[in-house]
Short mmCIF file of C-alpha atoms and ligand atoms in Angstrom, two decimals:
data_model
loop_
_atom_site.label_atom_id
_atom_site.label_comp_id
_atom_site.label_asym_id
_atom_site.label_seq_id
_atom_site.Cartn_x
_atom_site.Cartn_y
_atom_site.Cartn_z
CA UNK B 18 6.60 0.25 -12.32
CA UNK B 19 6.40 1.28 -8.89
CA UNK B 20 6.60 4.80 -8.13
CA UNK B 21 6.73 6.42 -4.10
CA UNK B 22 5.43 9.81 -4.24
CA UNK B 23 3.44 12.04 -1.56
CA UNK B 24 0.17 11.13 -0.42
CA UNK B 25 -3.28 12.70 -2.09
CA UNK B 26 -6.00 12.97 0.26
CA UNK B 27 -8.04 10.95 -2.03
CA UNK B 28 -5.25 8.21 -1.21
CA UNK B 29 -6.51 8.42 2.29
CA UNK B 30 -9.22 5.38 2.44
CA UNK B 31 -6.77 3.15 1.01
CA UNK B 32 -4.05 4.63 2.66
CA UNK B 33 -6.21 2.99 6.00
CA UNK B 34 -7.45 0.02 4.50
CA UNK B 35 -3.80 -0.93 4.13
CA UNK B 36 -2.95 0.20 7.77
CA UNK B 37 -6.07 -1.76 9.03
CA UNK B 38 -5.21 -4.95 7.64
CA UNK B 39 -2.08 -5.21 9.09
CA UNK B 40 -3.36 -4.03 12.93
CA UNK B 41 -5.66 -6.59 12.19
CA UNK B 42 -3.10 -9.26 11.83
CA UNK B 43 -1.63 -7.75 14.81
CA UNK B 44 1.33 -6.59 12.53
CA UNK B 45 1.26 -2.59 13.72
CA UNK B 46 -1.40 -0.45 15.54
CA UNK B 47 -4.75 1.29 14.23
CA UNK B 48 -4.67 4.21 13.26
CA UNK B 49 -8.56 6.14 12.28
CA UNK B 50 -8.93 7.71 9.59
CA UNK B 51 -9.53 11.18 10.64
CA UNK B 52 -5.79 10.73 12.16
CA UNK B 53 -4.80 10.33 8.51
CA UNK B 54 -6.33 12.53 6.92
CA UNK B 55 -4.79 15.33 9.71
CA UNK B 56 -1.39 13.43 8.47
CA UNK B 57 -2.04 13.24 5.73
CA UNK B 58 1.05 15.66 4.48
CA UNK B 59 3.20 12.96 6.52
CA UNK B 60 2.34 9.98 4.31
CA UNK B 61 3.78 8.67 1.20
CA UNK B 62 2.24 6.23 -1.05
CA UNK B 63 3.84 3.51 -3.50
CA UNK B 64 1.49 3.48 -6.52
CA UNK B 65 1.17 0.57 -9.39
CA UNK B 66 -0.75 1.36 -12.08
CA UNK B 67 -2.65 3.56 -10.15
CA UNK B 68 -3.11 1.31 -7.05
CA UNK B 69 -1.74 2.03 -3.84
CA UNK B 70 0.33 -0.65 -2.72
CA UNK B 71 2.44 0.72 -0.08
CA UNK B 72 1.97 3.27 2.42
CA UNK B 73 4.17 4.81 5.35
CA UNK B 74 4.65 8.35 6.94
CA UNK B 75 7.73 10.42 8.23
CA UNK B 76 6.38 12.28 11.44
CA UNK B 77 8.60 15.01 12.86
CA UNK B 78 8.50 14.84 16.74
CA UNK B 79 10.84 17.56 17.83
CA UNK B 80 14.16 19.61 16.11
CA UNK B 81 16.31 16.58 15.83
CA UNK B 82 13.63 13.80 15.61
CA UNK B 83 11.07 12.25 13.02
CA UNK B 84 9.46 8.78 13.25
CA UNK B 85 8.67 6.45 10.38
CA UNK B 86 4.94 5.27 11.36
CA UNK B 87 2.23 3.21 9.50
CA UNK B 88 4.59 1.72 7.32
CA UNK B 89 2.53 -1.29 5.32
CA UNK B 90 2.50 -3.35 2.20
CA UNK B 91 0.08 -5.02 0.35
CA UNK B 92 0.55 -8.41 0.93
CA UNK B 93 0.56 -8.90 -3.26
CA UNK B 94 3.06 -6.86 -3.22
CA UNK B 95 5.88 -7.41 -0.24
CA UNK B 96 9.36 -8.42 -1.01
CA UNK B 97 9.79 -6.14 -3.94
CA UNK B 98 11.53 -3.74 -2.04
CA UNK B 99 8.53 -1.25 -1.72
CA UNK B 100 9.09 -1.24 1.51
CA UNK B 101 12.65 -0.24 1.69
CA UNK B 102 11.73 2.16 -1.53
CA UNK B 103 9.03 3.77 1.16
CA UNK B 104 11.59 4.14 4.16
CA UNK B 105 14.02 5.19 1.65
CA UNK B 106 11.56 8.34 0.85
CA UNK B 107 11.25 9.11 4.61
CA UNK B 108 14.46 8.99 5.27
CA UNK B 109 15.39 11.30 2.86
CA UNK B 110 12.43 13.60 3.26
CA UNK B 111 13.97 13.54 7.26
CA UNK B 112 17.43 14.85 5.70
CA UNK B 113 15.88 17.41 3.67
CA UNK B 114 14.44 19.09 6.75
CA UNK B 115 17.85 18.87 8.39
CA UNK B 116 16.74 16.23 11.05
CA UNK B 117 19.73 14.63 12.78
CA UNK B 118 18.01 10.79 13.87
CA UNK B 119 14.77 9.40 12.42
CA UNK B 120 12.90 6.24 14.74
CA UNK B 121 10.40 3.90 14.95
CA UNK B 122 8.80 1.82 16.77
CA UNK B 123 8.46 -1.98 15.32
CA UNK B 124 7.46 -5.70 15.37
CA UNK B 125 9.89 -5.84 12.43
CA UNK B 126 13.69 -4.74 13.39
CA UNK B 127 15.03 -7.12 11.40
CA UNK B 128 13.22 -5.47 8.16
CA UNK B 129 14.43 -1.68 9.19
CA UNK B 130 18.25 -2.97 10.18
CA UNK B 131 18.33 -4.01 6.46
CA UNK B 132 17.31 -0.02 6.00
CA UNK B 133 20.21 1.15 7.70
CA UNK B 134 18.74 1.33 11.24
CA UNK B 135 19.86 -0.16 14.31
CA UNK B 136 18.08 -1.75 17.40
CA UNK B 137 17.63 1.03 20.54
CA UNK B 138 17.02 1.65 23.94
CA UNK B 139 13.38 3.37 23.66
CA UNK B 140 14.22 5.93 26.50
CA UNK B 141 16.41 7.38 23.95
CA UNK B 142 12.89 8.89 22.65
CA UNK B 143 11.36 10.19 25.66
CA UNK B 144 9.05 12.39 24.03
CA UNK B 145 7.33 9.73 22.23
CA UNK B 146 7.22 7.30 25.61
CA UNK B 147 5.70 9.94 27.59
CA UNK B 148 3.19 12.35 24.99
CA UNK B 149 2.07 8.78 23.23
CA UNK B 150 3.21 5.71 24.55
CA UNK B 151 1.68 6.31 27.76
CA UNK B 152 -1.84 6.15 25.99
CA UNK B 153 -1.34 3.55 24.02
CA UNK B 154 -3.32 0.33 25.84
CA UNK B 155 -0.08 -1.67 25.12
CA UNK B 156 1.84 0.34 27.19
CA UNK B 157 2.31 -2.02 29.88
CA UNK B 158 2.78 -4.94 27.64
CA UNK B 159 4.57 -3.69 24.63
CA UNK B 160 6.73 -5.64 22.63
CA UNK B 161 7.63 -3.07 19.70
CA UNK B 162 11.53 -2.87 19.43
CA UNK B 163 12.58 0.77 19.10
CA UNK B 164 15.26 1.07 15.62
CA UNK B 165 17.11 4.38 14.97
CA UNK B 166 18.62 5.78 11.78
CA UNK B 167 21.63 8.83 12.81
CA UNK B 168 21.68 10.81 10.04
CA UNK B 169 24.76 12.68 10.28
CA UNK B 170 23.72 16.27 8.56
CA UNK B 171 25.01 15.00 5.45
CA UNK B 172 25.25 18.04 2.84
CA UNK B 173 22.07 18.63 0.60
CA UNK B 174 23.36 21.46 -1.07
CA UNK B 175 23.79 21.45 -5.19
CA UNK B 176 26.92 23.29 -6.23
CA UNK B 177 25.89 26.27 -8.61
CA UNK B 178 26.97 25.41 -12.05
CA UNK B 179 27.88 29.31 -13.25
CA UNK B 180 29.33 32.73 -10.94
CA UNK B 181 26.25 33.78 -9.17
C1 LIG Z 222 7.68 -5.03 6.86
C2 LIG Z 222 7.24 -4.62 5.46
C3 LIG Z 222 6.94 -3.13 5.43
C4 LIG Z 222 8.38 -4.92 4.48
O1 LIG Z 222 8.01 -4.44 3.18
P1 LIG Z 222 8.45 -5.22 1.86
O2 LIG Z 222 8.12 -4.36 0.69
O3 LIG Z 222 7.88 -6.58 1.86
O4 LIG Z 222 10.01 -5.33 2.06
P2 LIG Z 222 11.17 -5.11 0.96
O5 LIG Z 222 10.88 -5.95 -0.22
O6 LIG Z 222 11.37 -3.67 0.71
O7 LIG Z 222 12.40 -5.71 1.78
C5 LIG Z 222 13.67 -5.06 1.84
C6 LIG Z 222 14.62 -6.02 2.54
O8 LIG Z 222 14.14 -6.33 3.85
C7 LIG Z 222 13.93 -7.75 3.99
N1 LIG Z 222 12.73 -7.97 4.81
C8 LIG Z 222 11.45 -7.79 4.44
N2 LIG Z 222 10.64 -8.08 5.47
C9 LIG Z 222 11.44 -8.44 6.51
C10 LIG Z 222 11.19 -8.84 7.86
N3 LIG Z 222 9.95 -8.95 8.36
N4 LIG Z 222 12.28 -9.12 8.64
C11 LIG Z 222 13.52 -9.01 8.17
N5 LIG Z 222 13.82 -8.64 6.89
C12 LIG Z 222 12.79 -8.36 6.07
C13 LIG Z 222 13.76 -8.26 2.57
O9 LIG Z 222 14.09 -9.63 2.48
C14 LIG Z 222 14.74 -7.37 1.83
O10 LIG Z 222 16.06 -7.84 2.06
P3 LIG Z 222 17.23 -7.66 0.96
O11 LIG Z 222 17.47 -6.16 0.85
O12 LIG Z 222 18.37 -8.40 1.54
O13 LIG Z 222 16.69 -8.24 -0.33
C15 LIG Z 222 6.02 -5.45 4.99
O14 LIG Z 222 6.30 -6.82 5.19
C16 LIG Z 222 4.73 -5.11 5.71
O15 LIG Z 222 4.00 -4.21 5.29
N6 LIG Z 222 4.41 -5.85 6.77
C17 LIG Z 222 3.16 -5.71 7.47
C18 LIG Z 222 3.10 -4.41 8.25
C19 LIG Z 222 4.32 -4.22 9.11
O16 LIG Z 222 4.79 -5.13 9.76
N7 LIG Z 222 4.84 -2.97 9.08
C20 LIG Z 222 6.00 -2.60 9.83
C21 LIG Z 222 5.59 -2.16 11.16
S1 LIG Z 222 6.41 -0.67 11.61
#
C-alpha cells in the first residue's frame, strides 16, 4: 500500500534523486539539495514498503497563496494515482492553513486539470513572476502553463460531540 505522509529529512536524497531525474528528462526544473533540505517541512513523500516513490511540496507564497512544486513520480510507479494522492495532500494541507488559491507552474496541465485545477493567466501570480521567475534562465523562453485550484474557505471545523 501506498501511504503520503510528511517528509523526514532522511527522505531528502531521494526526495532529489526523484526531482533530478525528471529535470533531467526536461520534465520540471532542478532543484539542489540544500534547497530541500531548507523545504524540507514543505514536502510530502508517497512511501511503498519503505521506498519513496513520490514526492511533491505545498509552498506558501503569501496570505492567500501556496504553490504545489517538485511534484514527481517514480517512473515504476506513475499512473497509480500517487500523483493525484500527492496533490491531494497539498491541497488539503493549503485548506488547513486557511489559504484561499493554491498554483503551479507546469509542463503537465492536463495532469493537474484532472486534480481540480484550471489553466491561468500567470500574471495572476505576480509574486512568483517577479521574486522567482525572473531568475529562472527560462524566463525568456518559458513554456510552463500556470494551473490554479480556488479553494473557497470551505469549513474545517469538527462539530463538538458533547456541551462544552
Ligand atoms: C505528472 C505526474 C506527477 C503524474 O503522476 P501519476 O502518479 O503518474 O498520476 P496519477 O496516476 O495520479 O494520475 C491521476 C490522473 O491524471 C492522469 N494523468 C497522469 N499523467 C497525466 C498527464 N501527463 N497528462 C494528463 N493526464 C495525466 C491519469 O491518467 C489519471 O487520470 P484518471 O483520474 O482519469 O484515471 C507524473 O507523471 C510525473 O512525476 N511526471 C514527471 C514529473 C512531472 O512532470 N511533474 C509535474 C511537473 S509540475
Amino acid at each position: 500500500m501506498v501511504r503520503v505522509e510528511p517528509a523526514r529529512l532522511s527522505d531528502a536524497a531521494a526526495i532529489h534523486d526523484l526531482v533530478t531525474y525528471w529535470a533531467d528528462h526536461g520534465d520540471m526544473l532542478h532543484r539542489p539539495i540544500a534547497e530541500i533540505y531548507e523545504a524540507i517541512r514543505d514536502f510530502k513523500v508517497a512511501r511503498h514498503e519503505g521506498r519513496v516513490v513520490g514526492t511533491g511540496s505545498l509552498h506558501i507564497m503569501g496570505s492567500d497563496l501556496a504553490e504545489v512544486r517538485s511534484l514527481a513520480v517514480a517512473a515504476d510507479a506513475q499512473l497509480h494515482g500517487v500523483g493525484a494522492a500527492i496533490v491531494a495532500a497539498c491541497v488539503a494541507d493549503a485548506r488547513t492553513f486557511g489559504l484561499e488559491r493554491v498554483f503551479a507552474l507546469t509542463y503537465k496541465p492536463g495532469f493537474f486539470e484532472k486534480q481540480g485545477f484550471r489553466v491561468a493567466n500567470v500574471m495572476e501570480f505576480p509574486q512568483k513572476v517577479w521574486n522567482e521567475c525572473v531568475r529562472c534562465p527560462f524566463f525568456t523562453n518559458c513554456k510552463e502553463v500556470a494551473v490554479v485550484q480556488d479553494l473557497n474557505g470551505a469549513d474545517l471545523s469538527v462539530p463538538m460531540t458533547r456541551d462544552a
